[in-house]
Tab-separated table of C-alpha atoms in Angstrom:
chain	number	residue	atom	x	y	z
P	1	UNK	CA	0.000	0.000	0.000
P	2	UNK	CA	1.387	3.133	-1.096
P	3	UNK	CA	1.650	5.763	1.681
P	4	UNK	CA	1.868	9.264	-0.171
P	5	UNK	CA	2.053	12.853	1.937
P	6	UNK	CA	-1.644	14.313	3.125
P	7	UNK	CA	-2.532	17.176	1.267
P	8	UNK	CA	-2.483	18.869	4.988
P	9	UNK	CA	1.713	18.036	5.342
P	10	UNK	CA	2.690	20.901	2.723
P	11	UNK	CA	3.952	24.481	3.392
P	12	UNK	CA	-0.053	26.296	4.339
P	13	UNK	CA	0.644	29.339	2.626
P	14	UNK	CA	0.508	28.016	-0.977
P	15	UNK	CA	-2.485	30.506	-2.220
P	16	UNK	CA	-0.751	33.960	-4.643
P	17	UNK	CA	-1.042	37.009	-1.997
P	18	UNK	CA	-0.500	40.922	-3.321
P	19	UNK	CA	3.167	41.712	-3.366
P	20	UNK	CA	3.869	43.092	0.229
P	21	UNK	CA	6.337	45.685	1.652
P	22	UNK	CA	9.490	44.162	2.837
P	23	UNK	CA	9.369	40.927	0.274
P	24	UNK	CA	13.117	40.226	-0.097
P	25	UNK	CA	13.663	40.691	3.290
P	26	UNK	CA	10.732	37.684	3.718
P	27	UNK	CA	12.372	35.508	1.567
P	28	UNK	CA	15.639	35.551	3.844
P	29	UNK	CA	13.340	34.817	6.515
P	30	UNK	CA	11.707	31.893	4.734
P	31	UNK	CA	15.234	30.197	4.054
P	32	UNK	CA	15.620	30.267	7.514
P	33	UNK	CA	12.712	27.936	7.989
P	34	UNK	CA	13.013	26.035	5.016
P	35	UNK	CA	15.850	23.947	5.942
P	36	UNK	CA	16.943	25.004	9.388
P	37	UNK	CA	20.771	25.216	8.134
P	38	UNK	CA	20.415	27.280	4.937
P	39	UNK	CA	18.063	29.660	6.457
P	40	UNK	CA	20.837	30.469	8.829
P	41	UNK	CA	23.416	31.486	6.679
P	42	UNK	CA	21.047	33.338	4.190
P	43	UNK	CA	20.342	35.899	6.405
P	44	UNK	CA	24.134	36.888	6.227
P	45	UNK	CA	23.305	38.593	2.708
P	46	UNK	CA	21.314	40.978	4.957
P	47	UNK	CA	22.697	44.218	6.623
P	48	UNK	CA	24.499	41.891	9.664
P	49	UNK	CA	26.940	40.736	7.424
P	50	UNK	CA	30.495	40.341	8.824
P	51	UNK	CA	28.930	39.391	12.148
P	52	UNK	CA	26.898	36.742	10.826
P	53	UNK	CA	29.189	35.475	8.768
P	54	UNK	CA	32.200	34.825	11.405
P	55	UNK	CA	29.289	33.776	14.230
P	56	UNK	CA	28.655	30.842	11.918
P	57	UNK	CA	32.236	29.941	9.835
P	58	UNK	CA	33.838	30.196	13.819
P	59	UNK	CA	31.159	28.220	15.541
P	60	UNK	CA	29.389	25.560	12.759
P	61	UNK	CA	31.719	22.453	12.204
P	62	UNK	CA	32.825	21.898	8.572
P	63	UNK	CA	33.335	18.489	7.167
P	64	UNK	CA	36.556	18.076	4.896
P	65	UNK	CA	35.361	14.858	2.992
P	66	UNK	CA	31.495	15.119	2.572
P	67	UNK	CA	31.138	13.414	-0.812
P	68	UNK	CA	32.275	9.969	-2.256
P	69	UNK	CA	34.659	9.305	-5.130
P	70	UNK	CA	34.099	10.727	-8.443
P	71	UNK	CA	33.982	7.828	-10.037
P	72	UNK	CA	30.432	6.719	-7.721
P	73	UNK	CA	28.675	9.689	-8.796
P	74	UNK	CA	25.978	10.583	-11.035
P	75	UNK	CA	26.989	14.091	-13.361
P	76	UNK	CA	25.949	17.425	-12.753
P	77	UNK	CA	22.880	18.648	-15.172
P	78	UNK	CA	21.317	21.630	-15.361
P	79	UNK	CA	21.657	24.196	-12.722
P	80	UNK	CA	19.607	23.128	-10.110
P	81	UNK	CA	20.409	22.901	-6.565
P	82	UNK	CA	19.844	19.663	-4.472
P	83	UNK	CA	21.001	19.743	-0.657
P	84	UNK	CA	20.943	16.812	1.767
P	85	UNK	CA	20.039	17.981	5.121
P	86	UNK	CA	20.246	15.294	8.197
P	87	UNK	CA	18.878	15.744	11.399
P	88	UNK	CA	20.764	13.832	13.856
P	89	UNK	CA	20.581	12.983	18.012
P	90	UNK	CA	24.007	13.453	19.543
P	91	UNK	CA	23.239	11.867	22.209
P	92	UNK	CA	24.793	8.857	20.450
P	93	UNK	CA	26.978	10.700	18.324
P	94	UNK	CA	30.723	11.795	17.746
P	95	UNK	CA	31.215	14.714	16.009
P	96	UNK	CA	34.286	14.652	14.916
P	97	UNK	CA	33.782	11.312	13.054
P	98	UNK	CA	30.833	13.100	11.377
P	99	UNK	CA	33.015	15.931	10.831
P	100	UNK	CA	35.893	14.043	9.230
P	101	UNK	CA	33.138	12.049	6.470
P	102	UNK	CA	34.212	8.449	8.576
P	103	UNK	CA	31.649	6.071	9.559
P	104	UNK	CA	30.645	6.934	12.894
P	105	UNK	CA	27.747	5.324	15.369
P	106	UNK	CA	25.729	8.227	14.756
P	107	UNK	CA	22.265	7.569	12.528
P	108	UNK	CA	19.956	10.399	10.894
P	109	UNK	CA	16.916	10.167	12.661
P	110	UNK	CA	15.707	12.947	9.841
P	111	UNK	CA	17.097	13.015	6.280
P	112	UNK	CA	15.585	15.643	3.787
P	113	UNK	CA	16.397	16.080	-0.004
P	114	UNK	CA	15.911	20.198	-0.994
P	115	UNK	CA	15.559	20.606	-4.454
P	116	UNK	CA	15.915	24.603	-5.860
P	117	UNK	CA	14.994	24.571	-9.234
P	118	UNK	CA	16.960	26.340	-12.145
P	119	UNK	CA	14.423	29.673	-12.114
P	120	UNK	CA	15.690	30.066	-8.296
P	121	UNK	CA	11.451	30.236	-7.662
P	122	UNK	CA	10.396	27.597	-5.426
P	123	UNK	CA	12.047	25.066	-2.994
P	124	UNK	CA	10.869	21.936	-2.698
P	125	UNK	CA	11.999	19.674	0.550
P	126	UNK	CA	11.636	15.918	0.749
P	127	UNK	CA	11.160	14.561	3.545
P	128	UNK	CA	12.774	10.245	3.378
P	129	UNK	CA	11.689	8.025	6.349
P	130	UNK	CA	14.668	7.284	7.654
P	131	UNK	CA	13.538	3.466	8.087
P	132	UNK	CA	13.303	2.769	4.069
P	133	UNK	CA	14.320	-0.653	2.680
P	134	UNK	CA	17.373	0.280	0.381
P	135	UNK	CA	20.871	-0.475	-0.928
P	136	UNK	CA	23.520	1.094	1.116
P	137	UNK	CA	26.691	0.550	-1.928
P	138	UNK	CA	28.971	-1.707	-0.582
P	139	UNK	CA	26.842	-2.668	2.198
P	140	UNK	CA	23.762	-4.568	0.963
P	141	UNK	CA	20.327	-3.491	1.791
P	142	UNK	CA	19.366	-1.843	5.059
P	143	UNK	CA	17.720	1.042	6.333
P	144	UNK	CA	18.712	4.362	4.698
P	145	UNK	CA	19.729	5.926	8.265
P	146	UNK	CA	21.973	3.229	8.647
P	147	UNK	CA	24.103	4.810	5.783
P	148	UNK	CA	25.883	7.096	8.159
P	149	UNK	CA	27.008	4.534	10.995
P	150	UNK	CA	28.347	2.634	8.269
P	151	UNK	CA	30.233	4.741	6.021
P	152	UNK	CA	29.755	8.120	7.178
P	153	UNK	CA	28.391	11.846	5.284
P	154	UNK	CA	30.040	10.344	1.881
P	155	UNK	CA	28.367	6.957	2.368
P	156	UNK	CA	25.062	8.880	3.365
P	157	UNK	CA	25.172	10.754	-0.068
P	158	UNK	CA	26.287	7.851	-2.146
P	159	UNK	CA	23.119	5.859	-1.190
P	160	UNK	CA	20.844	9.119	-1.770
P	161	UNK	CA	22.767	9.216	-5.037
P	162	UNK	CA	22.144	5.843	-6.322
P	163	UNK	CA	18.794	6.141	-5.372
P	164	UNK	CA	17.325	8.862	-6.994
P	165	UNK	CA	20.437	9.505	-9.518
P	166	UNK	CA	20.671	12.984	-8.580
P	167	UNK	CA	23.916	14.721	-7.857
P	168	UNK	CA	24.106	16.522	-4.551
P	169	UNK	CA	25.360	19.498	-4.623
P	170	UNK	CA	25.860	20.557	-0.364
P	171	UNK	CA	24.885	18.942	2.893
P	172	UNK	CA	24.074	20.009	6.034
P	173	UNK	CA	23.600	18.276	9.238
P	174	UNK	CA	21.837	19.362	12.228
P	175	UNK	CA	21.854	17.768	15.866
P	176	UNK	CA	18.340	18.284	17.124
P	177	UNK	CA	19.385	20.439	19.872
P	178	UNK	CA	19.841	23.503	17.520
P	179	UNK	CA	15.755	23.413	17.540
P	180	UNK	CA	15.929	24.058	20.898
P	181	UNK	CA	18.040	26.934	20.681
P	182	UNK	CA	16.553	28.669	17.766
P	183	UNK	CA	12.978	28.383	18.893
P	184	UNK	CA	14.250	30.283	22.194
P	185	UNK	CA	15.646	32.133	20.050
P	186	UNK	CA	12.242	33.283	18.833
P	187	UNK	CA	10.748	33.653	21.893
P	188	UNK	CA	8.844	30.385	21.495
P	189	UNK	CA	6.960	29.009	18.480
P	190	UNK	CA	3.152	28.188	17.791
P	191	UNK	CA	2.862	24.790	16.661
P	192	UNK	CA	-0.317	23.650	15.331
P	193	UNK	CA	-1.098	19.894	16.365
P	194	UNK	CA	-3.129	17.718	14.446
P	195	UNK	CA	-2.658	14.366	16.099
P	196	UNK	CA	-2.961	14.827	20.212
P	197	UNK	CA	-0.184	12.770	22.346
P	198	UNK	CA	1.247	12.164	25.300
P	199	UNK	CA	5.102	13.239	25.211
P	200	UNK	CA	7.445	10.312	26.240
P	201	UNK	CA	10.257	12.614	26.771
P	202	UNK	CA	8.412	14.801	29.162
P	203	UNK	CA	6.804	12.972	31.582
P	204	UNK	CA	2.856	14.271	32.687
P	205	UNK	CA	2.977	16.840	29.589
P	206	UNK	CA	-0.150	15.677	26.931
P	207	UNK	CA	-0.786	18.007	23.933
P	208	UNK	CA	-4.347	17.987	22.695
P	209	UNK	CA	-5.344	19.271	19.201
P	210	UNK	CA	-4.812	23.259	18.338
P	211	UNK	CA	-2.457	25.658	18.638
P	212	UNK	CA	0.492	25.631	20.980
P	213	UNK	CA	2.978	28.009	21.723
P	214	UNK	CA	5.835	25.609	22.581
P	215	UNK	CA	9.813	26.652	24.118
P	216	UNK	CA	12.514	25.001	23.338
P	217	UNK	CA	12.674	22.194	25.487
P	218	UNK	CA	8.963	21.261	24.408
P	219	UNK	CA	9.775	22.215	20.302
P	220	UNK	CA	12.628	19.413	20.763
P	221	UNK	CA	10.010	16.976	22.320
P	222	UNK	CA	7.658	17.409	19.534
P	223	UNK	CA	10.602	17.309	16.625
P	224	UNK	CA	11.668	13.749	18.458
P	225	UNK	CA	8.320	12.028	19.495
P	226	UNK	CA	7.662	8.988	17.650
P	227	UNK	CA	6.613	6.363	20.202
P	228	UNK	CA	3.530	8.345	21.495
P	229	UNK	CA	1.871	7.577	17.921
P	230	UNK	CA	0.812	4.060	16.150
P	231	UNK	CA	2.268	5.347	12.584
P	232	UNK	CA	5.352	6.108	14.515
P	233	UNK	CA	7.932	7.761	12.292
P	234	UNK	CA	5.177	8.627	9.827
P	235	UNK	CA	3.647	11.194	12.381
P	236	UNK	CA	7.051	12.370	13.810
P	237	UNK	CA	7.848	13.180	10.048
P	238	UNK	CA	4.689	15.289	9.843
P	239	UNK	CA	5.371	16.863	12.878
P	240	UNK	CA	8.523	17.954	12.146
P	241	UNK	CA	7.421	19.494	8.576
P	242	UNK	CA	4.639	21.242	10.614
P	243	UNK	CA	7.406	22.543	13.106
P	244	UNK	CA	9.426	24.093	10.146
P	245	UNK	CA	5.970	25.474	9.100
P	246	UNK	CA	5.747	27.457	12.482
P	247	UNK	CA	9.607	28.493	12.067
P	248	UNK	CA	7.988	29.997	8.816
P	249	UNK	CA	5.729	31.931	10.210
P	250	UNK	CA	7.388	33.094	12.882
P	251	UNK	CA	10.530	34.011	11.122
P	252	UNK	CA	8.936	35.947	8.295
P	253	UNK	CA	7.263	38.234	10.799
P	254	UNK	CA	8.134	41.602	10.503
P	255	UNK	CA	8.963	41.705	14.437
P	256	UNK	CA	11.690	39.136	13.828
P	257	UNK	CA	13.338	40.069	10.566
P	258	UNK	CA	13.827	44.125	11.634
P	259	UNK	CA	15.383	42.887	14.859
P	260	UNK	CA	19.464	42.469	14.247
P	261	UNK	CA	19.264	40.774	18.042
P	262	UNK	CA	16.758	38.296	17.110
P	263	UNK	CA	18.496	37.222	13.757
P	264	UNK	CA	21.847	37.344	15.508
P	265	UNK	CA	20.635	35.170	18.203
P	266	UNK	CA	19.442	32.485	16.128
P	267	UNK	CA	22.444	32.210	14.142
P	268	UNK	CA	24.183	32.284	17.391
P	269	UNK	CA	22.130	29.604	19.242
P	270	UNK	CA	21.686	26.770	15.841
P	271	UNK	CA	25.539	26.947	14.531
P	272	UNK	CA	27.315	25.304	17.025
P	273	UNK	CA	24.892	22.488	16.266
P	274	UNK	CA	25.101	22.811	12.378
P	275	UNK	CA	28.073	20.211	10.402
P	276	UNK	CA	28.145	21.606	6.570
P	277	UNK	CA	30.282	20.426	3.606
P	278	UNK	CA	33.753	22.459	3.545
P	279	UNK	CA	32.058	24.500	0.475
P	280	UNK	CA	29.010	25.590	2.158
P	281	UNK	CA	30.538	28.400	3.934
P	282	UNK	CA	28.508	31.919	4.957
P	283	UNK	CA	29.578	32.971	1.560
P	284	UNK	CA	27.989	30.937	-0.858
P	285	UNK	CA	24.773	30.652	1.382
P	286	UNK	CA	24.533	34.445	1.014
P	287	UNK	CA	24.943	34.136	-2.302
P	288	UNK	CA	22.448	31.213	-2.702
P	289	UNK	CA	19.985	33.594	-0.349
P	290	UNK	CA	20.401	36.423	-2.853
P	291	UNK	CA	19.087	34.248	-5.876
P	292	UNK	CA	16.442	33.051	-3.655
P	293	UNK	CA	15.958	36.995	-2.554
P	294	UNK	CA	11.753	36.716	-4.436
P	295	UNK	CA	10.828	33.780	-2.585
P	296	UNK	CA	8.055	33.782	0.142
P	297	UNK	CA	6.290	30.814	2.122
P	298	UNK	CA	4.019	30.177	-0.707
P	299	UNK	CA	6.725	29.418	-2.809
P	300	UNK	CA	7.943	26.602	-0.534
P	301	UNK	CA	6.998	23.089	-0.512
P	302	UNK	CA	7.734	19.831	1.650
P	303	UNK	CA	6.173	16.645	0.949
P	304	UNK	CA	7.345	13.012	2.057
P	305	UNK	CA	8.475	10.622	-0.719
P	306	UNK	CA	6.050	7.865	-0.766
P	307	UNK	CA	6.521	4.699	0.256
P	308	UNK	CA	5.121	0.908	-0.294
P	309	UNK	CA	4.465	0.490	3.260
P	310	UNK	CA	5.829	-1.110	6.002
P	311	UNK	CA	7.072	-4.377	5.868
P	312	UNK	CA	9.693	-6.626	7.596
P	313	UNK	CA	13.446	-7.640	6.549
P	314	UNK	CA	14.460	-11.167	6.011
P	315	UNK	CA	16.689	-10.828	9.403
P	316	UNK	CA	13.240	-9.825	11.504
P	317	UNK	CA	13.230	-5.535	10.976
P	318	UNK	CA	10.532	-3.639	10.950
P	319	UNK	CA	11.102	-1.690	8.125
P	320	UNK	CA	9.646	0.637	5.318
P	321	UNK	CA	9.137	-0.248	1.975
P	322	UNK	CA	10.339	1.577	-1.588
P	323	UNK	CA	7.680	2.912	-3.586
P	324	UNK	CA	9.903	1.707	-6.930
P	325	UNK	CA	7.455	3.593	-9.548
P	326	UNK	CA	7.496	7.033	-7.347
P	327	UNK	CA	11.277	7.096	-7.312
P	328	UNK	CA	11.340	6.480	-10.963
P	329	UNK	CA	9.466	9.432	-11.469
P	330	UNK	CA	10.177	12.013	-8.995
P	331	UNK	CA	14.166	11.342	-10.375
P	332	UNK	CA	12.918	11.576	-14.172
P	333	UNK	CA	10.967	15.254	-12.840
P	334	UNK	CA	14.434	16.214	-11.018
P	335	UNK	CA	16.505	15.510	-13.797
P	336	UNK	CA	13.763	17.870	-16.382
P	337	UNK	CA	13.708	20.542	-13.922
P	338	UNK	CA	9.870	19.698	-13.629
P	339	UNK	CA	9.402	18.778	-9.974
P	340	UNK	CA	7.185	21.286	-9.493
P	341	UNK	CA	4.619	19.411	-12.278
P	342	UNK	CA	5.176	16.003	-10.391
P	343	UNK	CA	4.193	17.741	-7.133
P	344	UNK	CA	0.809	19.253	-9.039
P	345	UNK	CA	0.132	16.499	-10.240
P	346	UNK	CA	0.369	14.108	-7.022
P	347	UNK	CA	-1.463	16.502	-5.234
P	348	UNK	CA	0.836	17.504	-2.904
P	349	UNK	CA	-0.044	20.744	-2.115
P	350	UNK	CA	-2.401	22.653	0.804
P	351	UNK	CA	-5.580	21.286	0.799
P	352	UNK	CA	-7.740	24.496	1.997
């Protein structure tokens, strides 16, 4: 059974709104929400700079060898962009392996695929459960997360790679504690929950439907939660693209983007907790954010690449199935620039 995204798990603000004062400024702030990493560094092409840039090239780690031999890899076409952003839990992890491209014990609990088309006018995030049924090269099949324990970042991207046949052009990783830091950054963030639960990691705390205005410590909880739900992984997924939906809306607010203390707080509090390739430096974010200077919430989408369901491994895993025909496709719409026209077509977009 194919398990495709709810209309209700893409960006809400998909409807065409009158242009409004202050529009390039909102597309730095969008970035920021987008993917938490990117949106970081693109508000160094703002009026902070030199300030911005050395808070995150001092304090974000860098890793030296991020990709796999040449040789492995699919070739550059066109001039989109695609970026492989991990979440991570370090609470099991060793940075500097991660840091160095080496296998490490450290899995991505989140792994996301951002696709920027050529135009520079939409971004498109995938979300990949991290418990999919695939080849890991050299390795045999096994869950996708387990690409970075086994090989490390160049591993991870290899697999993605060979998968999809898309060349990936940056990654970012981000230890789950840097939500915690930028939503107190923010002064909290409203969350709106669809599926009530009672949090695992914070004992006596239940969260019934609506809005909530959550801190840091309870944003982290929500980000992480999987257990508290019988889809598991499925729901955390959707939580955590409805999270970045709140970082949206909170970071495109005018109150937020015309405050140089906000903005330099949240680059402050997430880039000790963000690992980048050595080439995605404050730089050519800032140069990224400038091409993406016209974009605004409606013009970004995340959706979950579907899956055949759950299913179990020959050695007794609980695992989650490929969805063969919906790779095939969304790689053939990467590789014509035309993701955008998959996405219409699947109906992945809001469903008010």
């Amino acid at each position: 059974m194919t398990h495709p995204i709810d209309s209700e798990e893409i960006t809400a603000e998909t409807r065409s709104r009158g242009r409004r004062p202050g529009k390039k400024r909102k597309g730095r702030g969008v970035l920021i929400a987008v993917a938490v990493v990117v949106a970081l560094v693109a508000v160094v092409a703002g009026g902070y700079l030199f300030n911005l840039a050395h808070t995150f090239d001092s304090a974000s780690s860098k890793i030296e060898q991020a990709f796999p031999e040449e040789s492995t890899r699919p070739q550059k076409t066109g001039t989109a962009i695609n970026i492989l952003v991990m979440g991570s839990d370090s609470r099991g992890a060793t940075e500097s392996d991660s840091a160095a491209g080496t296998p490490t014990n450290q899995r991505a609990d989140t792994l996301m695929l951002m696709h920027i088309p050529a135009d520079r006018k939409n971004i498109y995030t995938m979300s990949i459960m991290r418990d999919l049924w695939v080849n890991i090269p050299g390795h045999g099949e096994a869950k996708i997360n387990s690409a970075l324990a086994l090989g490390g970042t160049p591993l991870m991207v290899q697999t993605v790679e060979s998968i999809f046949q898309q060349r990936i052009d940056h990654v970012a990783m981000i230890d789950f504690e840097g939500f915690k830091g930028l939503t107190d950054a923010l002064g909290g963030v409203t969350v709106n929950i669809k599926v009530p639960f009672t949090s695992t990691a914070l004992p006596g705390q239940s969260f019934a439907p609506g809005q909530h205005t959550f801190d840091g410590t309870q944003a982290l909880a929500f980000v992480r939660e999987r257990h508290a739900y019988a889809d598991g992984d499925y729901q955390r997924v959707r939580n955590q693209q409805e999270f970045l939906r709140a970082i949206i809306k909170k970071s495109i607010a005018g109150q937020t983007l015309s405050n140089p203390i906000t903005i330099n707080n949240m680059v402050g509090a997430v880039s000790p907790f963000v690992t980048v390739d050595k080439s995605l430096d404050s730089g050519a974010v800032a140069a990224l954010a400038l091409e993406l200077k016209d974009i605004r919430a409606q013009n970004t989408v995340m959706f979950t690449l579907p899956t055949g369901g759950i299913g179990t491994s020959s050695d007794g895993q609980s695992i989650v199935l490929t969805d063969p025909n919906a790779i095939q496709h969304i790689s053939a719409a990467m590789t014509s620039d035309t993701l955008g026209e998959y996405v219409a077509a699947n109906k992945f977009e809001n469903g008010n």
